[in-house]
Amino acid sequence: MTPIEIPTATTAVPAPEAFTNAKDAVDRLCDLYQTATRYLCKEFSDALKNGPRGQRIRAYYPEIRITTTSFAQIDSRLSFGHVAEPGAYAATITRPDLFRHYLEQQIELLIENHKVPVIVGASDTPIPVHFAVANDQSISVPQDGAAAFTLRDIFDVPDLSTTNDDIVNGVLVTSNGDTKPLSPFTAQRVDYSLARLSHYTATDPEHFQNHVLFTNYQFYVAEFEAYARKMLADPKSGYTSFVSTGNVEITDAEAPITPVDKQPQMPTYHLKRANGSGITLVNIGVGPSNAKTATDHIAVLRPHAWLMVGHCAGLRNSQSLGDFVLAHAYLREDHVLDDDLPVWVPIPALAEVQIALENAVADVTELKDYDLKRIMRTGTVATIDNRNWELREHTGPVQRLSQSRAVALDMESATIAANGYRFRVPYGTLLCVSDKPLHGELKLPGMASDFYKSQVARHLLIGIRAMEFLRNMPLERLHSRKLRSFDETAFL
């Protein structure tokens, strides 16, 4: 029996058009996206109010496409902004308003390097209605069964079979003549993460900045807010506002912030500057699962760097509580990324980030050379998935830690670094020793030394200062070839 097909209704869109100006191309992407999502929002509201009208409702993501018949003559120092070989390349685009600065940068490089126009038009990928209405606060998507009709019978819904990381994981297979990806993420994958970010952090994606600090210590949140208020009080700082959970935004250093009734899983705070050049702090809590979840979704925003500034267990008797550890290698026993990034893949230290962190420590502590080495050890950081590893039989874990030459152990750093490597986001780690379990030295309440207290207070400032150093670095130097594979997408 042949299934009955209902007709599909969609909105009219202009024919694909060639552009040689990046701003004009992004303007068209915005127009196409707004037309499509407004149409879906209107039809969805009508269906909720009056019931479906016997048609399937569909609208499509906009798309950017480029076709080149020759290899590009490009600056060999530039690791992005060009395709690897002649052919057709395309990317579906979502939220071009949110990604305008990024898109203009990437498109301008494409046009400049290949001397051909980009083509902007509608793709053949439907926009799931959930993502289309996500930014319209007057509309709520009902749970299955709450509406008088089955949602997926009328509208397109998220398709997890095609929302994946095949491109960025380097496992996407294309045949000769196929259109190749222009971007590391499809529009559906980006929309999925934007929705998850709002859920986990209780702040909207547009507040996220290009420099992201991760921590596993709540104390740093109060320190970050204090620093933010200091910056807002200084008109020369360049920072424009501070955003707390619940999207509470202040521009006045003295303005109160009402705490949200319920803290999200990963409370997030943003110290904003023009073009997203400020700093975001994410308290991921404890564990590699949270670290992976946060970085999986923040990656679609294409940040310029992320750093881990948290607490760790010191593994050397020569360390003191409050000492810093600058990771230059990682022992990965977190297991959460094994299916996406095999453990045999090395996670190298990035010289630009390492230098920024070391300079930041020297700048904040006012120590240098041999005196700096007295409070900061550079070495391997081990990351595990068992918070109570000390309670297991010691021979195996301690032997592996010794063989790896690890100087510190935590539950997040290697995950964040490995996902940075996987997503081509520059990464680094600076930890503060909070206990030494192998040597029976634990930090009990009320027993912290003055040295430990002062180090903790300076730790977040060091992370901020490192980000400020990186912010002033040319983009092409920070996003170097060390994070790029043989056959990369043109978009960063």
mmCIF file of C-alpha atoms in Angstrom, residues 29-206:
data_model
loop_
_atom_site.group_PDB
_atom_site.id
_atom_site.type_symbol
_atom_site.label_atom_id
_atom_site.label_comp_id
_atom_site.label_asym_id
_atom_site.label_seq_id
_atom_site.Cartn_x
_atom_site.Cartn_y
_atom_site.Cartn_z
ATOM 1 C CA LEU A 29 22.391 34.942 5.106
ATOM 2 C CA CYS A 30 20.609 36.946 7.814
ATOM 3 C CA ASP A 31 17.695 37.756 5.503
ATOM 4 C CA LEU A 32 17.261 34.128 4.459
ATOM 5 C CA TYR A 33 17.454 32.853 8.034
ATOM 6 C CA GLN A 34 15.003 35.443 9.376
ATOM 7 C CA THR A 35 12.529 34.748 6.581
ATOM 8 C CA ALA A 36 12.668 31.004 7.220
ATOM 9 C CA THR A 37 12.387 31.144 11.012
ATOM 10 C CA ARG A 38 9.654 33.782 11.035
ATOM 11 C CA TYR A 39 7.647 31.613 8.670
ATOM 12 C CA LEU A 40 8.067 28.553 10.906
ATOM 13 C CA CYS A 41 7.187 30.532 14.046
ATOM 14 C CA LYS A 42 4.026 31.918 12.463
ATOM 15 C CA GLU A 43 2.916 28.542 11.126
ATOM 16 C CA PHE A 44 3.681 26.857 14.437
ATOM 17 C CA SER A 45 1.641 29.410 16.383
ATOM 18 C CA ASP A 46 -1.243 29.040 13.934
ATOM 19 C CA ALA A 47 -1.122 25.247 14.221
ATOM 20 C CA LEU A 48 -1.221 25.413 18.023
ATOM 21 C CA LYS A 49 -4.149 27.808 17.925
ATOM 22 C CA ASN A 50 -6.196 26.471 15.004
ATOM 23 C CA GLY A 51 -4.792 23.022 14.332
ATOM 24 C CA PRO A 52 -2.793 21.909 11.290
ATOM 25 C CA ARG A 53 -4.075 22.872 7.839
ATOM 26 C CA GLY A 54 -3.371 19.633 5.975
ATOM 27 C CA GLN A 55 0.092 20.603 4.775
ATOM 28 C CA ARG A 56 3.601 19.818 5.917
ATOM 29 C CA ILE A 57 5.360 23.048 6.905
ATOM 30 C CA ARG A 58 9.020 23.365 5.990
ATOM 31 C CA ALA A 59 11.724 25.994 5.722
ATOM 32 C CA TYR A 60 15.412 25.601 4.973
ATOM 33 C CA TYR A 61 18.700 26.719 6.476
ATOM 34 C CA PRO A 62 20.629 29.217 4.359
ATOM 35 C CA GLU A 63 23.808 27.961 2.767
ATOM 36 C CA ILE A 64 27.114 29.400 1.654
ATOM 37 C CA ARG A 65 28.903 27.702 -1.221
ATOM 38 C CA ILE A 66 32.152 28.155 -3.088
ATOM 39 C CA THR A 67 33.483 26.415 -6.179
ATOM 40 C CA THR A 68 37.098 26.703 -7.255
ATOM 41 C CA THR A 69 38.942 25.095 -10.173
ATOM 42 C CA SER A 70 42.482 25.847 -9.040
ATOM 43 C CA PHE A 71 44.653 25.566 -5.976
ATOM 44 C CA ALA A 72 44.889 28.717 -3.908
ATOM 45 C CA GLN A 73 48.060 30.781 -3.678
ATOM 46 C CA ILE A 74 47.968 31.619 -0.003
ATOM 47 C CA ASP A 75 50.202 32.800 2.792
ATOM 48 C CA SER A 76 51.705 29.543 4.078
ATOM 49 C CA ARG A 77 51.495 30.848 7.654
ATOM 50 C CA LEU A 78 47.693 30.928 7.455
ATOM 51 C CA SER A 79 46.069 27.653 8.551
ATOM 52 C CA PHE A 80 42.489 28.581 7.625
ATOM 53 C CA GLY A 81 40.549 30.688 5.126
ATOM 54 C CA HIS A 82 41.152 28.472 2.106
ATOM 55 C CA VAL A 83 40.097 25.060 0.780
ATOM 56 C CA ALA A 84 42.593 22.267 0.284
ATOM 57 C CA GLU A 85 41.963 21.511 -3.390
ATOM 58 C CA PRO A 86 39.703 22.447 -6.316
ATOM 59 C CA GLY A 87 36.055 21.454 -5.999
ATOM 60 C CA ALA A 88 32.706 22.486 -4.577
ATOM 61 C CA TYR A 89 32.381 23.280 -0.866
ATOM 62 C CA ALA A 90 29.330 24.279 1.176
ATOM 63 C CA ALA A 91 28.120 24.901 4.715
ATOM 64 C CA THR A 92 24.647 25.317 6.145
ATOM 65 C CA ILE A 93 24.401 28.351 8.408
ATOM 66 C CA THR A 94 22.305 29.088 11.481
ATOM 67 C CA ARG A 95 22.058 32.245 13.585
ATOM 68 C CA PRO A 96 24.099 34.426 11.186
ATOM 69 C CA ASP A 97 23.227 37.363 13.450
ATOM 70 C CA LEU A 98 25.086 35.680 16.307
ATOM 71 C CA PHE A 99 28.051 34.645 14.137
ATOM 72 C CA ARG A 100 28.255 37.796 11.982
ATOM 73 C CA HIS A 101 31.796 38.815 12.963
ATOM 74 C CA TYR A 102 33.087 35.246 12.552
ATOM 75 C CA LEU A 103 31.331 34.724 9.216
ATOM 76 C CA GLU A 104 32.584 38.000 7.773
ATOM 77 C CA GLN A 105 36.148 37.069 8.736
ATOM 78 C CA GLN A 106 35.960 33.608 7.177
ATOM 79 C CA ILE A 107 34.130 34.667 3.997
ATOM 80 C CA GLU A 108 36.481 37.593 3.392
ATOM 81 C CA LEU A 109 39.468 35.247 3.532
ATOM 82 C CA LEU A 110 37.802 32.796 1.121
ATOM 83 C CA ILE A 111 37.120 35.494 -1.443
ATOM 84 C CA GLU A 112 40.593 36.979 -1.058
ATOM 85 C CA ASN A 113 42.463 33.669 -1.268
ATOM 86 C CA HIS A 114 40.511 32.059 -4.104
ATOM 87 C CA LYS A 115 39.536 35.105 -6.155
ATOM 88 C CA VAL A 116 36.043 33.703 -6.734
ATOM 89 C CA PRO A 117 32.660 34.800 -5.360
ATOM 90 C CA VAL A 118 30.721 32.935 -2.699
ATOM 91 C CA ILE A 119 27.189 31.801 -3.494
ATOM 92 C CA VAL A 120 24.484 32.375 -0.869
ATOM 93 C CA GLY A 121 21.085 30.742 -1.114
ATOM 94 C CA ALA A 122 18.718 28.304 0.552
ATOM 95 C CA SER A 123 20.077 24.828 1.293
ATOM 96 C CA ASP A 124 18.161 21.552 1.067
ATOM 97 C CA THR A 125 18.433 21.013 4.857
ATOM 98 C CA PRO A 126 15.164 21.682 6.748
ATOM 99 C CA ILE A 127 15.235 23.760 9.943
ATOM 100 C CA PRO A 128 13.795 21.808 12.892
ATOM 101 C CA VAL A 129 10.889 23.765 14.344
ATOM 102 C CA HIS A 130 12.356 23.508 17.862
ATOM 103 C CA PHE A 131 15.415 25.518 16.833
ATOM 104 C CA ALA A 132 13.419 28.004 14.802
ATOM 105 C CA VAL A 133 11.196 29.019 17.710
ATOM 106 C CA ALA A 134 13.944 28.873 20.356
ATOM 107 C CA ASN A 135 14.587 32.615 20.134
ATOM 108 C CA ASP A 136 10.929 33.648 20.256
ATOM 109 C CA GLN A 137 10.093 33.986 23.934
ATOM 110 C CA SER A 138 6.371 34.185 23.202
ATOM 111 C CA ILE A 139 6.316 30.620 21.833
ATOM 112 C CA SER A 140 6.862 27.406 23.771
ATOM 113 C CA VAL A 141 7.262 24.031 22.109
ATOM 114 C CA PRO A 142 4.897 21.586 23.830
ATOM 115 C CA GLN A 143 6.024 18.197 24.991
ATOM 116 C CA ASP A 144 4.963 15.211 22.900
ATOM 117 C CA GLY A 145 1.218 14.774 23.268
ATOM 118 C CA ALA A 146 0.551 18.279 24.571
ATOM 119 C CA ALA A 147 -0.538 19.563 21.164
ATOM 120 C CA ALA A 148 -3.635 18.375 19.326
ATOM 121 C CA PHE A 149 -1.435 16.938 16.573
ATOM 122 C CA THR A 150 1.792 14.972 16.286
ATOM 123 C CA LEU A 151 4.534 17.547 15.840
ATOM 124 C CA ARG A 152 6.707 15.547 13.475
ATOM 125 C CA ASP A 153 3.776 14.922 11.136
ATOM 126 C CA ILE A 154 3.627 18.637 10.321
ATOM 127 C CA PHE A 155 7.034 20.096 11.113
ATOM 128 C CA ASP A 156 10.637 18.969 10.832
ATOM 129 C CA VAL A 157 12.154 17.978 14.178
ATOM 130 C CA PRO A 158 15.797 17.466 15.213
ATOM 131 C CA ASP A 159 17.365 14.474 13.481
ATOM 132 C CA LEU A 160 20.156 13.065 15.637
ATOM 133 C CA SER A 161 21.226 10.677 12.869
ATOM 134 C CA THR A 162 22.579 13.674 10.956
ATOM 135 C CA THR A 163 23.529 15.851 13.940
ATOM 136 C CA ASN A 164 27.009 14.569 14.662
ATOM 137 C CA ASP A 165 30.717 15.399 14.789
ATOM 138 C CA ASP A 166 31.819 13.471 11.699
ATOM 139 C CA ILE A 167 33.377 16.558 10.097
ATOM 140 C CA VAL A 168 35.331 17.786 13.100
ATOM 141 C CA ASN A 169 36.316 14.221 14.079
ATOM 142 C CA GLY A 170 37.785 13.727 10.609
ATOM 143 C CA VAL A 171 35.701 10.637 9.803
ATOM 144 C CA LEU A 172 33.342 12.105 7.177
ATOM 145 C CA VAL A 173 33.715 10.208 3.912
ATOM 146 C CA THR A 174 33.030 12.014 0.621
ATOM 147 C CA SER A 175 33.257 10.592 -2.890
ATOM 148 C CA ASN A 176 34.811 12.250 -5.913
ATOM 149 C CA GLY A 177 32.471 14.950 -7.128
ATOM 150 C CA ASP A 178 30.641 15.286 -3.799
ATOM 151 C CA THR A 179 30.284 18.692 -2.188
ATOM 152 C CA LYS A 180 32.767 18.915 0.663
ATOM 153 C CA PRO A 181 32.235 20.686 4.001
ATOM 154 C CA LEU A 182 33.261 24.304 4.322
ATOM 155 C CA SER A 183 32.731 24.494 8.094
ATOM 156 C CA PRO A 184 33.598 22.116 10.973
ATOM 157 C CA PHE A 185 29.939 22.053 12.084
ATOM 158 C CA THR A 186 26.635 21.830 10.249
ATOM 159 C CA ALA A 187 23.806 24.209 11.126
ATOM 160 C CA GLN A 188 21.878 21.428 12.911
ATOM 161 C CA ARG A 189 24.909 20.610 15.089
ATOM 162 C CA VAL A 190 25.356 24.280 15.983
ATOM 163 C CA ASP A 191 21.668 24.731 16.825
ATOM 164 C CA TYR A 192 21.726 21.640 19.025
ATOM 165 C CA SER A 193 24.640 23.031 21.049
ATOM 166 C CA LEU A 194 23.187 26.531 21.301
ATOM 167 C CA ALA A 195 20.074 25.028 22.875
ATOM 168 C CA ARG A 196 22.155 22.918 25.260
ATOM 169 C CA LEU A 197 24.303 25.895 26.289
ATOM 170 C CA SER A 198 21.282 27.862 27.411
ATOM 171 C CA HIS A 199 20.080 24.868 29.407
ATOM 172 C CA TYR A 200 23.355 24.028 31.158
ATOM 173 C CA THR A 201 24.682 27.538 31.819
ATOM 174 C CA ALA A 202 21.494 29.631 32.250
ATOM 175 C CA THR A 203 22.964 32.282 29.951
ATOM 176 C CA ASP A 204 22.218 32.886 26.275
ATOM 177 C CA PRO A 205 24.859 32.013 23.662
ATOM 178 C CA GLU A 206 25.210 35.631 22.507
#
